Amino acid sequence: MSVTVLYETKAVATGNREGDGMAETLDGSLKLNLAAPKELGGSGNGNNPEEIFAVGYAACFIGAMKAVASKSEYLKLPADAKATATVGIGPYSEGGYGLKVSLDVSLPGLEKAAAEELVQKAHEVCPYSNATRGNVDMELSVSV
């Protein structure tokens, strides 16, 4: 499957996530100090890749829901829609490391069935969902 690129960005990371690293977009719009979380033996005085991934996934999923809703006559995205991404990292029993993601979506005012349909359709088109499908333990939950 090929992708027709409509937009791209570049970011660079230097150093490491143990406390002296940095990541930034080449256009300068985003700049982060990197540090491992305290739970993994780091200082926690910066951001880590899991936090960055969680922010990106949550924001992207809102965009996917907006795109799906804009093409539907009956699925509407509430103004106060919220996606909360939880990203965990840990070792596989076979070796190496993997991620676990849960995405909790709140769609106040929608009927439960409509909210679940919107989330499922967004999960099919969201680039983060497509990139992780079959590679990451994923849980979706919907509240109204």
Tab-separated table of C-alpha atoms in Angstrom:
chain	number	residue	atom	x	y	z
A	1	MET	CA	0.000	0.000	0.000
A	2	SER	CA	1.447	3.384	-0.939
A	3	VAL	CA	0.750	6.787	0.565
A	4	THR	CA	0.286	10.026	-1.356
A	5	VAL	CA	1.979	12.481	0.998
A	6	LEU	CA	-0.023	15.677	1.555
A	7	TYR	CA	2.126	17.012	4.398
A	8	GLU	CA	5.340	16.010	6.071
A	9	THR	CA	7.477	17.273	8.894
A	10	LYS	CA	10.947	16.495	10.157
A	11	ALA	CA	12.190	16.200	13.690
A	12	VAL	CA	15.581	15.375	15.114
A	13	ALA	CA	16.499	13.880	18.456
A	14	THR	CA	19.959	14.170	19.983
A	15	GLY	CA	21.522	12.820	23.140
A	16	ASN	CA	19.388	10.286	24.927
A	17	ARG	CA	16.254	9.983	26.993
A	18	GLU	CA	18.214	9.570	30.220
A	19	GLY	CA	18.255	13.307	30.870
A	20	ASP	CA	20.506	15.086	28.434
A	21	GLY	CA	18.579	14.612	25.216
A	22	MET	CA	16.585	16.991	23.109
A	23	ALA	CA	14.059	16.611	20.328
A	24	GLU	CA	12.760	19.303	18.040
A	25	THR	CA	11.048	19.867	14.753
A	26	LEU	CA	13.331	21.309	12.119
A	27	ASP	CA	11.003	24.284	11.641
A	28	GLY	CA	11.499	25.139	15.344
A	29	SER	CA	7.803	24.976	16.242
A	30	LEU	CA	8.313	22.225	18.846
A	31	LYS	CA	11.292	21.730	21.137
A	32	LEU	CA	11.422	19.239	24.003
A	33	ASN	CA	13.941	18.171	26.602
A	34	LEU	CA	14.062	14.393	26.817
A	35	ALA	CA	14.273	12.421	30.036
A	36	ALA	CA	13.307	8.931	31.075
A	37	PRO	CA	10.417	8.759	33.548
A	38	LYS	CA	11.212	8.106	37.192
A	39	GLU	CA	9.480	4.714	36.853
A	40	LEU	CA	12.233	3.684	34.430
A	41	GLY	CA	15.076	5.086	36.525
A	42	GLY	CA	15.235	8.529	34.950
A	43	SER	CA	14.908	11.997	36.393
A	44	GLY	CA	11.449	12.616	34.953
A	45	ASN	CA	12.611	16.184	34.208
A	46	GLY	CA	11.621	16.186	30.563
A	47	ASN	CA	9.419	14.378	28.137
A	48	ASN	CA	9.768	10.835	26.913
A	49	PRO	CA	8.785	9.184	23.629
A	50	GLU	CA	5.742	7.516	25.176
A	51	GLU	CA	4.313	10.901	26.230
A	52	ILE	CA	4.970	12.329	22.786
A	53	PHE	CA	3.308	9.327	21.144
A	54	ALA	CA	0.285	9.623	23.473
A	55	VAL	CA	-0.196	13.309	22.637
A	56	GLY	CA	0.142	12.621	18.918
A	57	TYR	CA	-2.269	9.681	18.953
A	58	ALA	CA	-4.929	11.540	20.953
A	59	ALA	CA	-4.750	14.598	18.690
A	60	CYS	CA	-4.715	12.518	15.521
A	61	PHE	CA	-7.722	10.491	16.655
A	62	ILE	CA	-9.763	13.659	17.216
A	63	GLY	CA	-8.868	14.651	13.648
A	64	ALA	CA	-9.910	11.235	12.341
A	65	MET	CA	-13.283	11.510	14.100
A	66	LYS	CA	-13.750	14.984	12.645
A	67	ALA	CA	-12.995	13.675	9.148
A	68	VAL	CA	-15.423	10.762	9.523
A	69	ALA	CA	-18.176	12.986	10.932
A	70	SER	CA	-17.755	15.558	8.139
A	71	LYS	CA	-18.619	12.874	5.572
A	72	SER	CA	-21.680	11.606	7.438
A	73	GLU	CA	-25.185	12.986	7.521
A	74	TYR	CA	-25.929	11.527	10.954
A	75	LEU	CA	-22.604	11.156	12.798
A	76	LYS	CA	-21.673	14.437	14.464
A	77	LEU	CA	-18.562	15.249	16.479
A	78	PRO	CA	-19.448	17.134	19.671
A	79	ALA	CA	-17.461	20.327	20.275
A	80	ASP	CA	-16.317	18.905	23.618
A	81	ALA	CA	-15.144	15.565	22.205
A	82	LYS	CA	-12.078	14.245	24.002
A	83	ALA	CA	-9.588	11.467	23.274
A	84	THR	CA	-7.262	10.345	26.054
A	85	ALA	CA	-4.395	8.111	24.997
A	86	THR	CA	-2.538	6.028	27.570
A	87	VAL	CA	0.750	4.581	26.332
A	88	GLY	CA	2.690	1.990	28.291
A	89	ILE	CA	6.075	0.484	27.508
A	90	GLY	CA	7.533	-2.750	28.745
A	91	PRO	CA	9.444	-5.851	27.755
A	92	TYR	CA	8.006	-8.680	25.719
A	93	SER	CA	8.418	-12.095	27.310
A	94	GLU	CA	10.341	-13.124	24.163
A	95	GLY	CA	12.733	-10.158	24.404
A	96	GLY	CA	12.695	-6.597	23.154
A	97	TYR	CA	10.212	-3.926	24.135
A	98	GLY	CA	6.671	-3.175	23.084
A	99	LEU	CA	3.898	-0.683	23.614
A	100	LYS	CA	0.398	-0.999	24.963
A	101	VAL	CA	-2.117	1.693	24.079
A	102	SER	CA	-5.561	2.453	25.389
A	103	LEU	CA	-7.663	5.144	23.825
A	104	ASP	CA	-10.560	6.456	25.894
A	105	VAL	CA	-12.934	8.578	23.828
A	106	SER	CA	-15.590	10.823	25.341
A	107	LEU	CA	-18.389	12.019	23.047
A	108	PRO	CA	-20.876	13.861	25.286
A	109	GLY	CA	-24.395	14.174	23.961
A	110	LEU	CA	-24.213	11.367	21.399
A	111	GLU	CA	-26.192	8.188	21.694
A	112	LYS	CA	-23.938	5.296	22.685
A	113	ALA	CA	-24.424	3.396	19.403
A	114	ALA	CA	-23.606	6.487	17.308
A	115	ALA	CA	-20.555	7.255	19.450
A	116	GLU	CA	-19.266	3.695	19.105
A	117	GLU	CA	-19.814	3.778	15.329
A	118	LEU	CA	-17.936	7.071	15.032
A	119	VAL	CA	-15.008	5.730	17.073
A	120	GLN	CA	-14.826	2.480	15.071
A	121	LYS	CA	-14.876	4.337	11.749
A	122	ALA	CA	-12.231	6.779	12.998
A	123	HIS	CA	-10.102	3.840	14.151
A	124	GLU	CA	-10.178	2.536	10.564
A	125	VAL	CA	-8.912	5.811	9.048
A	126	CYS	CA	-6.657	7.254	11.774
A	127	PRO	CA	-3.009	7.119	10.627
A	128	TYR	CA	-1.816	6.208	14.131
A	129	SER	CA	-4.352	3.381	14.330
A	130	ASN	CA	-3.282	2.133	10.917
A	131	ALA	CA	0.402	2.325	11.826
A	132	THR	CA	-0.057	0.359	15.031
A	133	ARG	CA	-2.749	-2.137	13.990
A	134	GLY	CA	-1.482	-5.660	14.586
A	135	ASN	CA	1.736	-4.353	16.170
A	136	VAL	CA	0.542	-2.871	19.451
A	137	ASP	CA	-1.814	-4.107	22.152
A	138	MET	CA	-4.759	-1.713	21.717
A	139	GLU	CA	-7.885	-1.040	23.769
A	140	LEU	CA	-10.657	1.341	22.760
A	141	SER	CA	-13.366	2.599	25.097
A	142	VAL	CA	-16.180	5.030	24.447
A	143	SER	CA	-18.220	7.115	26.860
A	144	VAL	CA	-21.063	9.516	26.184
